PDB file of C-alpha atoms and ligand atoms in Angstrom:
ATOM      1  CA  MET A   1      24.033  -6.574  -0.428  1.00  0.00           C
ATOM      2  CA  THR A   2      24.713 -10.282  -2.347  1.00  0.00           C
ATOM      3  CA  GLY A   3      24.370  -9.365  -5.425  1.00  0.00           C
ATOM      4  CA  ILE A   4      21.155 -11.808  -5.978  1.00  0.00           C
ATOM      5  CA  ALA A   5      18.343 -10.048  -7.080  1.00  0.00           C
ATOM      6  CA  ARG A   6      15.131 -10.008  -5.133  1.00  0.00           C
ATOM      7  CA  PRO A   7      12.097 -11.547  -6.671  1.00  0.00           C
ATOM      8  CA  PRO A   8       9.774  -8.754  -8.384  1.00  0.00           C
ATOM      9  CA  VAL A   9       6.512  -8.069  -6.440  1.00  0.00           C
ATOM     10  CA  VAL A  10       5.451  -6.022  -8.812  1.00  0.00           C
ATOM     11  CA  GLU A  11       6.089  -5.322 -12.735  1.00  0.00           C
ATOM     12  CA  LEU A  12       4.589  -3.392 -15.358  1.00  0.00           C
ATOM     13  CA  THR A  13       5.266  -3.117 -18.441  1.00  0.00           C
ATOM     14  CA  GLY A  14       4.229  -0.864 -20.870  1.00  0.00           C
ATOM     15  CA  VAL A  15       0.890  -0.177 -19.295  1.00  0.00           C
ATOM     16  CA  VAL A  16      -1.422   2.113 -20.552  1.00  0.00           C
ATOM     17  CA  LYS A  17      -4.863   3.674 -19.137  1.00  0.00           C
ATOM     18  CA  ARG A  18      -7.613   4.876 -21.582  1.00  0.00           C
ATOM     19  CA  TYR A  19     -10.405   6.630 -19.654  1.00  0.00           C
ATOM     20  CA  ALA A  20     -13.509   7.104 -22.150  1.00  0.00           C
ATOM     21  CA  GLY A  21     -13.250  10.651 -23.740  1.00  0.00           C
ATOM     22  CA  GLY A  22      -9.473   9.568 -25.030  1.00  0.00           C
ATOM     23  CA  VAL A  23      -7.200  10.330 -21.759  1.00  0.00           C
ATOM     24  CA  ARG A  24      -4.327   8.133 -21.720  1.00  0.00           C
ATOM     25  CA  ALA A  25      -3.864   8.545 -17.700  1.00  0.00           C
ATOM     26  CA  LEU A  26      -1.218   6.315 -18.038  1.00  0.00           C
ATOM     27  CA  ASP A  27       1.069   6.365 -21.283  1.00  0.00           C
ATOM     28  CA  GLY A  28       3.453   3.261 -21.183  1.00  0.00           C
ATOM     29  CA  ILE A  29       4.562   2.718 -17.674  1.00  0.00           C
ATOM     30  CA  ASP A  30       7.383   0.722 -16.741  1.00  0.00           C
ATOM     31  CA  LEU A  31       8.181  -0.443 -13.318  1.00  0.00           C
ATOM     32  CA  THR A  32       9.492  -2.886 -11.308  1.00  0.00           C
ATOM     33  CA  VAL A  33       9.342  -2.707  -7.585  1.00  0.00           C
ATOM     34  CA  ARG A  34      11.299  -5.714  -5.696  1.00  0.00           C
ATOM     35  CA  ALA A  35      10.937  -7.542  -2.074  1.00  0.00           C
ATOM     36  CA  GLY A  36      11.923  -5.646   0.415  1.00  0.00           C
ATOM     37  CA  GLU A  37      11.949  -2.150  -1.148  1.00  0.00           C
ATOM     38  CA  LEU A  38      10.381   1.203   0.262  1.00  0.00           C
ATOM     39  CA  VAL A  39       9.252   3.354  -2.694  1.00  0.00           C
ATOM     40  CA  GLY A  40       7.676   7.049  -3.030  1.00  0.00           C
ATOM     41  CA  ILE A  41       5.341   7.175  -5.780  1.00  0.00           C
ATOM     42  CA  VAL A  42       5.541  10.741  -6.565  1.00  0.00           C
ATOM     43  CA  GLY A  43       3.556  12.972  -8.717  1.00  0.00           C
ATOM     44  CA  PRO A  44       1.410  16.641  -9.207  1.00  0.00           C
ATOM     45  CA  SER A  45      -2.468  16.399  -9.274  1.00  0.00           C
ATOM     46  CA  GLY A  46      -3.356  15.019 -12.945  1.00  0.00           C
ATOM     47  CA  SER A  47      -0.384  13.285 -13.266  1.00  0.00           C
ATOM     48  CA  GLY A  48      -1.896   9.686 -12.887  1.00  0.00           C
ATOM     49  CA  LYS A  49      -1.000   8.693  -9.319  1.00  0.00           C
ATOM     50  CA  SER A  50      -4.650   7.468  -8.847  1.00  0.00           C
ATOM     51  CA  THR A  51      -4.860   5.799 -11.869  1.00  0.00           C
ATOM     52  CA  LEU A  52      -1.165   3.799 -11.223  1.00  0.00           C
ATOM     53  CA  LEU A  53      -2.785   2.823  -7.446  1.00  0.00           C
ATOM     54  CA  HIS A  54      -5.593   1.172  -9.243  1.00  0.00           C
ATOM     55  CA  ILE A  55      -3.687  -0.550 -11.423  1.00  0.00           C
ATOM     56  CA  VAL A  56      -0.800  -1.573  -9.337  1.00  0.00           C
ATOM     57  CA  GLY A  57      -3.484  -2.826  -6.616  1.00  0.00           C
ATOM     58  CA  THR A  58      -5.397  -4.667  -9.234  1.00  0.00           C
ATOM     59  CA  LEU A  59      -8.609  -2.406  -8.675  1.00  0.00           C
ATOM     60  CA  ASP A  60      -8.352  -1.491 -12.330  1.00  0.00           C
ATOM     61  CA  ARG A  61      -6.873  -3.420 -15.770  1.00  0.00           C
ATOM     62  CA  PRO A  62      -4.471  -1.755 -17.794  1.00  0.00           C
ATOM     63  CA  THR A  63      -6.012  -1.029 -21.446  1.00  0.00           C
ATOM     64  CA  THR A  64      -2.773  -2.174 -23.008  1.00  0.00           C
ATOM     65  CA  GLY A  65       0.343  -3.366 -21.460  1.00  0.00           C
ATOM     66  CA  THR A  66       1.186  -6.538 -18.872  1.00  0.00           C
ATOM     67  CA  VAL A  67       0.577  -6.576 -14.714  1.00  0.00           C
ATOM     68  CA  LYS A  68       2.334  -9.210 -12.738  1.00  0.00           C
ATOM     69  CA  ILE A  69       1.942  -9.214  -8.791  1.00  0.00           C
ATOM     70  CA  ALA A  70       3.940 -11.439  -6.861  1.00  0.00           C
ATOM     71  CA  GLY A  71       4.462 -13.167 -10.075  1.00  0.00           C
ATOM     72  CA  HIS A  72       1.175 -13.282 -11.576  1.00  0.00           C
ATOM     73  CA  ASP A  73       0.258 -11.960 -14.659  1.00  0.00           C
ATOM     74  CA  ILE A  74      -3.349 -10.409 -13.887  1.00  0.00           C
ATOM     75  CA  ALA A  75      -4.604 -10.570 -17.215  1.00  0.00           C
ATOM     76  CA  ALA A  76      -4.932 -14.498 -16.909  1.00  0.00           C
ATOM     77  CA  LEU A  77      -6.921 -14.267 -14.109  1.00  0.00           C
ATOM     78  CA  SER A  78     -10.785 -13.828 -13.744  1.00  0.00           C
ATOM     79  CA  ASP A  79     -12.240 -11.074 -11.443  1.00  0.00           C
ATOM     80  CA  ARG A  80     -12.807 -13.301  -8.576  1.00  0.00           C
ATOM     81  CA  ARG A  81      -9.149 -14.938  -8.494  1.00  0.00           C
ATOM     82  CA  LEU A  82      -8.324 -11.546  -9.150  1.00  0.00           C
ATOM     83  CA  SER A  83     -10.202 -10.494  -5.838  1.00  0.00           C
ATOM     84  CA  ALA A  84      -8.480 -13.426  -3.835  1.00  0.00           C
ATOM     85  CA  LEU A  85      -4.837 -12.408  -5.600  1.00  0.00           C
ATOM     86  CA  ARG A  86      -5.716  -8.820  -4.224  1.00  0.00           C
ATOM     87  CA  ALA A  87      -6.555 -10.133  -0.352  1.00  0.00           C
ATOM     88  CA  ARG A  88      -3.625 -12.607  -0.343  1.00  0.00           C
ATOM     89  CA  HIS A  89      -0.906  -9.751  -1.660  1.00  0.00           C
ATOM     90  CA  ILE A  90      -1.503  -6.725  -1.289  1.00  0.00           C
ATOM     91  CA  GLY A  91      -2.714  -4.177   1.657  1.00  0.00           C
ATOM     92  CA  PHE A  92      -3.871  -1.044   1.236  1.00  0.00           C
ATOM     93  CA  VAL A  93      -3.359   2.013   3.906  1.00  0.00           C
ATOM     94  CA  PHE A  94      -5.604   5.414   2.509  1.00  0.00           C
ATOM     95  CA  GLN A  95      -5.468   8.734   3.305  1.00  0.00           C
ATOM     96  CA  ALA A  96      -9.094   8.602   5.005  1.00  0.00           C
ATOM     97  CA  PHE A  97      -8.162   5.550   7.342  1.00  0.00           C
ATOM     98  CA  HIS A  98     -11.332   3.517   6.101  1.00  0.00           C
ATOM     99  CA  LEU A  99     -11.763   2.089   9.841  1.00  0.00           C
ATOM    100  CA  ALA A 100     -15.096   0.574  10.556  1.00  0.00           C
ATOM    101  CA  SER A 101     -16.735   3.257  12.894  1.00  0.00           C
ATOM    102  CA  GLY A 102     -18.427   0.352  14.983  1.00  0.00           C
ATOM    103  CA  MET A 103     -15.659  -1.702  15.608  1.00  0.00           C
ATOM    104  CA  THR A 104     -12.667  -1.617  18.624  1.00  0.00           C
ATOM    105  CA  ALA A 105      -9.236  -1.240  16.804  1.00  0.00           C
ATOM    106  CA  VAL A 106      -8.264  -4.421  17.445  1.00  0.00           C
ATOM    107  CA  GLU A 107     -11.734  -6.059  15.633  1.00  0.00           C
ATOM    108  CA  ASN A 108     -10.851  -3.335  12.744  1.00  0.00           C
ATOM    109  CA  VAL A 109      -7.140  -5.277  12.099  1.00  0.00           C
ATOM    110  CA  ALA A 110      -8.438  -8.594  12.360  1.00  0.00           C
ATOM    111  CA  GLU A 111     -10.325  -7.255   9.433  1.00  0.00           C
ATOM    112  CA  GLY A 112      -7.258  -7.816   7.279  1.00  0.00           C
ATOM    113  CA  LEU A 113      -7.152 -11.281   7.968  1.00  0.00           C
ATOM    114  CA  LEU A 114     -11.068 -11.931   7.180  1.00  0.00           C
ATOM    115  CA  TYR A 115     -10.231 -14.072   3.917  1.00  0.00           C
ATOM    116  CA  SER A 116      -7.313 -15.756   5.391  1.00  0.00           C
ATOM    117  CA  GLY A 117      -9.293 -19.169   6.169  1.00  0.00           C
ATOM    118  CA  LEU A 118      -7.685 -18.425   9.647  1.00  0.00           C
ATOM    119  CA  PRO A 119     -10.166 -19.563  12.693  1.00  0.00           C
ATOM    120  CA  ARG A 120     -11.626 -16.443  14.226  1.00  0.00           C
ATOM    121  CA  ALA A 121      -9.155 -16.621  17.931  1.00  0.00           C
ATOM    122  CA  ARG A 122      -6.734 -16.893  15.467  1.00  0.00           C
ATOM    123  CA  ARG A 123      -7.123 -13.934  13.719  1.00  0.00           C
ATOM    124  CA  ARG A 124      -7.720 -11.788  17.048  1.00  0.00           C
ATOM    125  CA  ARG A 125      -3.997 -12.919  18.104  1.00  0.00           C
ATOM    126  CA  LEU A 126      -2.686 -12.144  15.483  1.00  0.00           C
ATOM    127  CA  ALA A 127      -4.306  -8.604  15.094  1.00  0.00           C
ATOM    128  CA  ASP A 128      -3.153  -8.343  18.955  1.00  0.00           C
ATOM    129  CA  GLU A 129       0.345  -8.616  18.011  1.00  0.00           C
ATOM    130  CA  ALA A 130      -0.287  -6.350  14.827  1.00  0.00           C
ATOM    131  CA  LEU A 131      -1.697  -3.494  16.608  1.00  0.00           C
ATOM    132  CA  GLY A 132       1.504  -4.006  19.479  1.00  0.00           C
ATOM    133  CA  ARG A 133       3.865  -3.575  16.413  1.00  0.00           C
ATOM    134  CA  VAL A 134       2.506  -0.321  15.678  1.00  0.00           C
ATOM    135  CA  GLY A 135       2.622   0.608  18.844  1.00  0.00           C
ATOM    136  CA  LEU A 136      -1.195   0.390  19.926  1.00  0.00           C
ATOM    137  CA  ALA A 137      -1.570  -2.452  22.371  1.00  0.00           C
ATOM    138  CA  ASP A 138      -3.049  -0.308  24.879  1.00  0.00           C
ATOM    139  CA  ARG A 139      -5.874   0.820  22.434  1.00  0.00           C
ATOM    140  CA  ARG A 140      -6.924  -2.176  21.310  1.00  0.00           C
ATOM    141  CA  ARG A 141     -10.406  -1.830  22.714  1.00  0.00           C
ATOM    142  CA  HIS A 142     -10.603   1.869  21.244  1.00  0.00           C
ATOM    143  CA  ARG A 143     -12.989   2.724  18.769  1.00  0.00           C
ATOM    144  CA  PRO A 144     -11.987   5.005  16.101  1.00  0.00           C
ATOM    145  CA  HIS A 145     -13.716   8.033  17.350  1.00  0.00           C
ATOM    146  CA  GLU A 146     -11.963   7.311  20.329  1.00  0.00           C
ATOM    147  CA  LEU A 147      -8.146   7.312  18.591  1.00  0.00           C
ATOM    148  CA  SER A 148      -6.188  10.334  16.818  1.00  0.00           C
ATOM    149  CA  GLY A 149      -5.795  10.722  13.175  1.00  0.00           C
ATOM    150  CA  GLY A 150      -2.183   9.555  13.881  1.00  0.00           C
ATOM    151  CA  GLN A 151      -3.678   6.646  15.847  1.00  0.00           C
ATOM    152  CA  LYS A 152      -6.250   5.621  13.345  1.00  0.00           C
ATOM    153  CA  GLN A 153      -3.452   5.507  10.528  1.00  0.00           C
ATOM    154  CA  ARG A 154      -1.519   3.427  12.669  1.00  0.00           C
ATOM    155  CA  VAL A 155      -4.938   0.513  13.060  1.00  0.00           C
ATOM    156  CA  ALA A 156      -4.998   0.928   9.694  1.00  0.00           C
ATOM    157  CA  ILE A 157      -1.438  -0.169   8.827  1.00  0.00           C
ATOM    158  CA  ALA A 158      -1.757  -3.003  11.301  1.00  0.00           C
ATOM    159  CA  ARG A 159      -4.789  -4.235   9.315  1.00  0.00           C
ATOM    160  CA  ALA A 160      -2.909  -4.099   5.979  1.00  0.00           C
ATOM    161  CA  VAL A 161      -0.004  -5.915   7.166  1.00  0.00           C
ATOM    162  CA  VAL A 162      -1.706  -8.856   9.736  1.00  0.00           C
ATOM    163  CA  GLY A 163      -2.282 -10.806   6.803  1.00  0.00           C
ATOM    164  CA  GLN A 164       1.771 -10.379   5.743  1.00  0.00           C
ATOM    165  CA  PRO A 165       1.111  -8.994   2.167  1.00  0.00           C
ATOM    166  CA  ASP A 166       3.885  -8.749  -0.357  1.00  0.00           C
ATOM    167  CA  LEU A 167       3.197  -5.470  -1.006  1.00  0.00           C
ATOM    168  CA  LEU A 168       1.930  -2.827   1.367  1.00  0.00           C
ATOM    169  CA  LEU A 169       0.086  -0.007  -1.052  1.00  0.00           C
ATOM    170  CA  ALA A 170      -0.039   3.231   0.864  1.00  0.00           C
ATOM    171  CA  ASP A 171      -1.812   6.226  -0.821  1.00  0.00           C
ATOM    172  CA  GLU A 172      -1.204   9.212   0.580  1.00  0.00           C
ATOM    173  CA  PRO A 173      -0.680   7.695   4.236  1.00  0.00           C
ATOM    174  CA  THR A 174       0.229  11.220   5.822  1.00  0.00           C
ATOM    175  CA  GLY A 175      -2.780  13.474   3.800  1.00  0.00           C
ATOM    176  CA  ALA A 176      -4.893  13.791   6.706  1.00  0.00           C
ATOM    177  CA  LEU A 177      -2.732  14.242   9.254  1.00  0.00           C
ATOM    178  CA  ASP A 178      -0.780  16.757  10.942  1.00  0.00           C
ATOM    179  CA  SER A 179       2.715  17.121  10.643  1.00  0.00           C
ATOM    180  CA  THR A 180       3.843  15.560  13.970  1.00  0.00           C
ATOM    181  CA  SER A 181       1.179  12.379  13.390  1.00  0.00           C
ATOM    182  CA  GLY A 182       2.641  12.058   9.706  1.00  0.00           C
ATOM    183  CA  GLU A 183       6.113  11.793  10.794  1.00  0.00           C
ATOM    184  CA  THR A 184       5.275   8.943  13.202  1.00  0.00           C
ATOM    185  CA  VAL A 185       3.645   7.502  10.601  1.00  0.00           C
ATOM    186  CA  MET A 186       6.454   7.510   7.787  1.00  0.00           C
ATOM    187  CA  GLU A 187       9.053   6.364  11.064  1.00  0.00           C
ATOM    188  CA  LEU A 188       6.170   3.541  11.275  1.00  0.00           C
ATOM    189  CA  LEU A 189       6.671   2.410   7.677  1.00  0.00           C
ATOM    190  CA  HIS A 190       9.945   2.876   7.647  1.00  0.00           C
ATOM    191  CA  THR A 191      10.132   0.584  10.674  1.00  0.00           C
ATOM    192  CA  LEU A 192       8.183  -2.095   8.960  1.00  0.00           C
ATOM    193  CA  ASN A 193      10.175  -1.619   5.683  1.00  0.00           C
ATOM    194  CA  ALA A 194      13.295  -2.427   7.803  1.00  0.00           C
ATOM    195  CA  GLU A 195      11.516  -5.668   9.353  1.00  0.00           C
ATOM    196  CA  GLY A 196      11.001  -6.668   5.984  1.00  0.00           C
ATOM    197  CA  SER A 197       7.904  -5.375   4.273  1.00  0.00           C
ATOM    198  CA  THR A 198       7.684  -4.143   0.713  1.00  0.00           C
ATOM    199  CA  ILE A 199       6.147  -0.949   0.657  1.00  0.00           C
ATOM    200  CA  ALA A 200       4.708   1.535  -2.234  1.00  0.00           C
ATOM    201  CA  VAL A 201       3.571   4.916  -1.001  1.00  0.00           C
ATOM    202  CA  ILE A 202       1.582   7.167  -3.620  1.00  0.00           C
ATOM    203  CA  THR A 203       2.297  10.710  -2.995  1.00  0.00           C
ATOM    204  CA  HIS A 204       1.911  13.974  -4.252  1.00  0.00           C
ATOM    205  CA  ASP A 205       4.053  15.747  -1.337  1.00  0.00           C
ATOM    206  CA  THR A 206       7.673  16.002  -2.312  1.00  0.00           C
ATOM    207  CA  GLU A 207       8.611  15.988   1.275  1.00  0.00           C
ATOM    208  CA  VAL A 208       7.328  12.979   2.299  1.00  0.00           C
ATOM    209  CA  ALA A 209       8.575  11.300  -1.171  1.00  0.00           C
ATOM    210  CA  ASP A 210      12.439  12.718  -0.680  1.00  0.00           C
ATOM    211  CA  ARG A 211      12.618  10.780   2.361  1.00  0.00           C
ATOM    212  CA  LEU A 212      12.419   7.299   0.899  1.00  0.00           C
ATOM    213  CA  PRO A 213      14.799   5.303  -0.577  1.00  0.00           C
ATOM    214  CA  ARG A 214      13.612   5.438  -3.720  1.00  0.00           C
ATOM    215  CA  GLN A 215      11.249   7.472  -5.920  1.00  0.00           C
ATOM    216  CA  VAL A 216       9.636   7.232  -8.843  1.00  0.00           C
ATOM    217  CA  ARG A 217       8.130  10.656 -10.460  1.00  0.00           C
ATOM    218  CA  ILE A 218       5.594  10.658 -13.235  1.00  0.00           C
ATOM    219  CA  ARG A 219       3.972  13.144 -14.715  1.00  0.00           C
ATOM    220  CA  ASP A 220       1.391  13.248 -17.855  1.00  0.00           C
ATOM    221  CA  GLY A 221       1.208   9.022 -17.221  1.00  0.00           C
ATOM    222  CA  ARG A 222       4.662   8.573 -17.683  1.00  0.00           C
ATOM    223  CA  VAL A 223       8.134   7.728 -15.628  1.00  0.00           C
ATOM    224  CA  VAL A 224      10.240  10.792 -15.897  1.00  0.00           C
ATOM    225  CA  ALA A 225      12.815   9.769 -13.261  1.00  0.00           C
ATOM    226  CA  ASP A 226      13.629   6.902 -11.176  1.00  0.00           C
ATOM    227  CA  THR A 227      16.264   7.249  -8.450  1.00  0.00           C
ATOM    228  CA  THR A 228      17.809   5.236  -5.384  1.00  0.00           C
ATOM    229  CA  LEU A 229      19.479   7.555  -3.220  1.00  0.00           C
ATOM    230  CA  GLY A 230      19.816   5.223   0.141  1.00  0.00           C
ATOM    231  CA  LYS A 231      20.316   1.249   0.178  1.00  0.00           C
ATOM    232  CA  VAL A 232      17.898  -1.529  -0.051  1.00  0.00           C
ATOM    233  CA  VAL A 233      17.495  -3.050   3.264  1.00  0.00           C
ATOM    234  CA  ALA A 234      19.705  -6.333   3.039  1.00  0.00           C
TER     235      ALA A 234
HETATM  236  P1  ADP B 301      -3.842  12.288  -9.924  1.00  0.00           P
HETATM  237  O1  ADP B 301      -4.551  10.834  -8.576  1.00  0.00           O
HETATM  238  O2  ADP B 301      -2.394  11.761 -10.346  1.00  0.00           O
HETATM  239  O3  ADP B 301      -4.372  13.639  -9.682  1.00  0.00           O
HETATM  240  P2  ADP B 301      -5.351  10.789 -12.082  1.00  0.00           P
HETATM  241  O4  ADP B 301      -4.741   8.921 -12.358  1.00  0.00           O
HETATM  242  O5  ADP B 301      -6.197  10.967 -11.143  1.00  0.00           O
HETATM  243  O6  ADP B 301      -4.530  11.633 -11.336  1.00  0.00           O
HETATM  244  O7  ADP B 301      -5.878  11.371 -13.217  1.00  0.00           O
HETATM  245  C1  ADP B 301      -4.543  11.197 -14.430  1.00  0.00           C
HETATM  246  C2  ADP B 301      -5.182  11.581 -15.761  1.00  0.00           C
HETATM  247  O8  ADP B 301      -6.659  10.661 -16.125  1.00  0.00           O
HETATM  248  C3  ADP B 301      -6.374  13.102 -15.452  1.00  0.00           C
HETATM  249  O9  ADP B 301      -5.787  14.116 -16.654  1.00  0.00           O
HETATM  250  C4  ADP B 301      -7.518  12.525 -15.296  1.00  0.00           C
HETATM  251  O10 ADP B 301      -8.494  13.884 -15.170  1.00  0.00           O
HETATM  252  C5  ADP B 301      -8.001  11.597 -15.931  1.00  0.00           C
HETATM  253  N1  ADP B 301      -8.722  10.849 -15.539  1.00  0.00           N
HETATM  254  C6  ADP B 301      -8.984  10.364 -14.203  1.00  0.00           C
HETATM  255  N2  ADP B 301      -9.862   9.265 -13.642  1.00  0.00           N
HETATM  256  C7  ADP B 301     -10.501   9.661 -15.017  1.00  0.00           C
HETATM  257  C8  ADP B 301     -12.006   8.817 -15.332  1.00  0.00           C
HETATM  258  N3  ADP B 301     -12.453   7.974 -14.875  1.00  0.00           N
HETATM  259  N4  ADP B 301     -12.642   9.263 -16.899  1.00  0.00           N
HETATM  260  C9  ADP B 301     -11.656   9.906 -17.506  1.00  0.00           C
HETATM  261  N5  ADP B 301     -10.869  10.657 -17.010  1.00  0.00           N
HETATM  262  C10 ADP B 301      -9.905  10.226 -16.048  1.00  0.00           C
END
């Protein structure tokens, strides 16, 4: 460790999210995630995880409080600029994969570069490389229905990281998988983190969270514990 703090990728300060009807889904969240971290955001159903995912993913704005992603205060951005920031800085992985069924694995991964401005051939080449990184080079022409659940999630992860986002945001990434495939997916996230990716995993599963170096526990829209067990990859 050098002692020099890595730059924050996510900075939430006093974030409150109130829904119509008066529910305070987030009740004053302060959370900083720095480059190179692998953090689990864990809480039971109803604790505010989905709301937090939407805020950190810039899919929604807070009622009050500030949200900075890669140093940009999202309050200052129009919806259009915010979409551009999201495309550039955040890669998403969802429980249900969200792959396009009519496309091959490599085409799905290349979708992650759609807004990059890169020419098609280069997008393909980078997609091929990303598929290789998740161990699926030999499945590049397979369509989602020809892949196992774990393989689909690895394709989704390749799509999320192909543009080298500042943050990989994974929402219950093992939720739809059997335990062996889930294990493989978590190992992959650890490997990508060791290679430099900053990753936040949102989960209700304490077994998943317990194996991550940092855990942020939320309950009733508040951070109730924030623990770092292992060391951040140097
Ligand atoms: P989790 O993902 O941990 O289950 P959520 O973020 O979905 O938690 O929900 C947090 C709280 O906010 C819950 O009490 C939930 O009922 C409430 N909530 C979530 N979405 C809405 C909504 N669109 N309108 C009103 N209340 C909501």
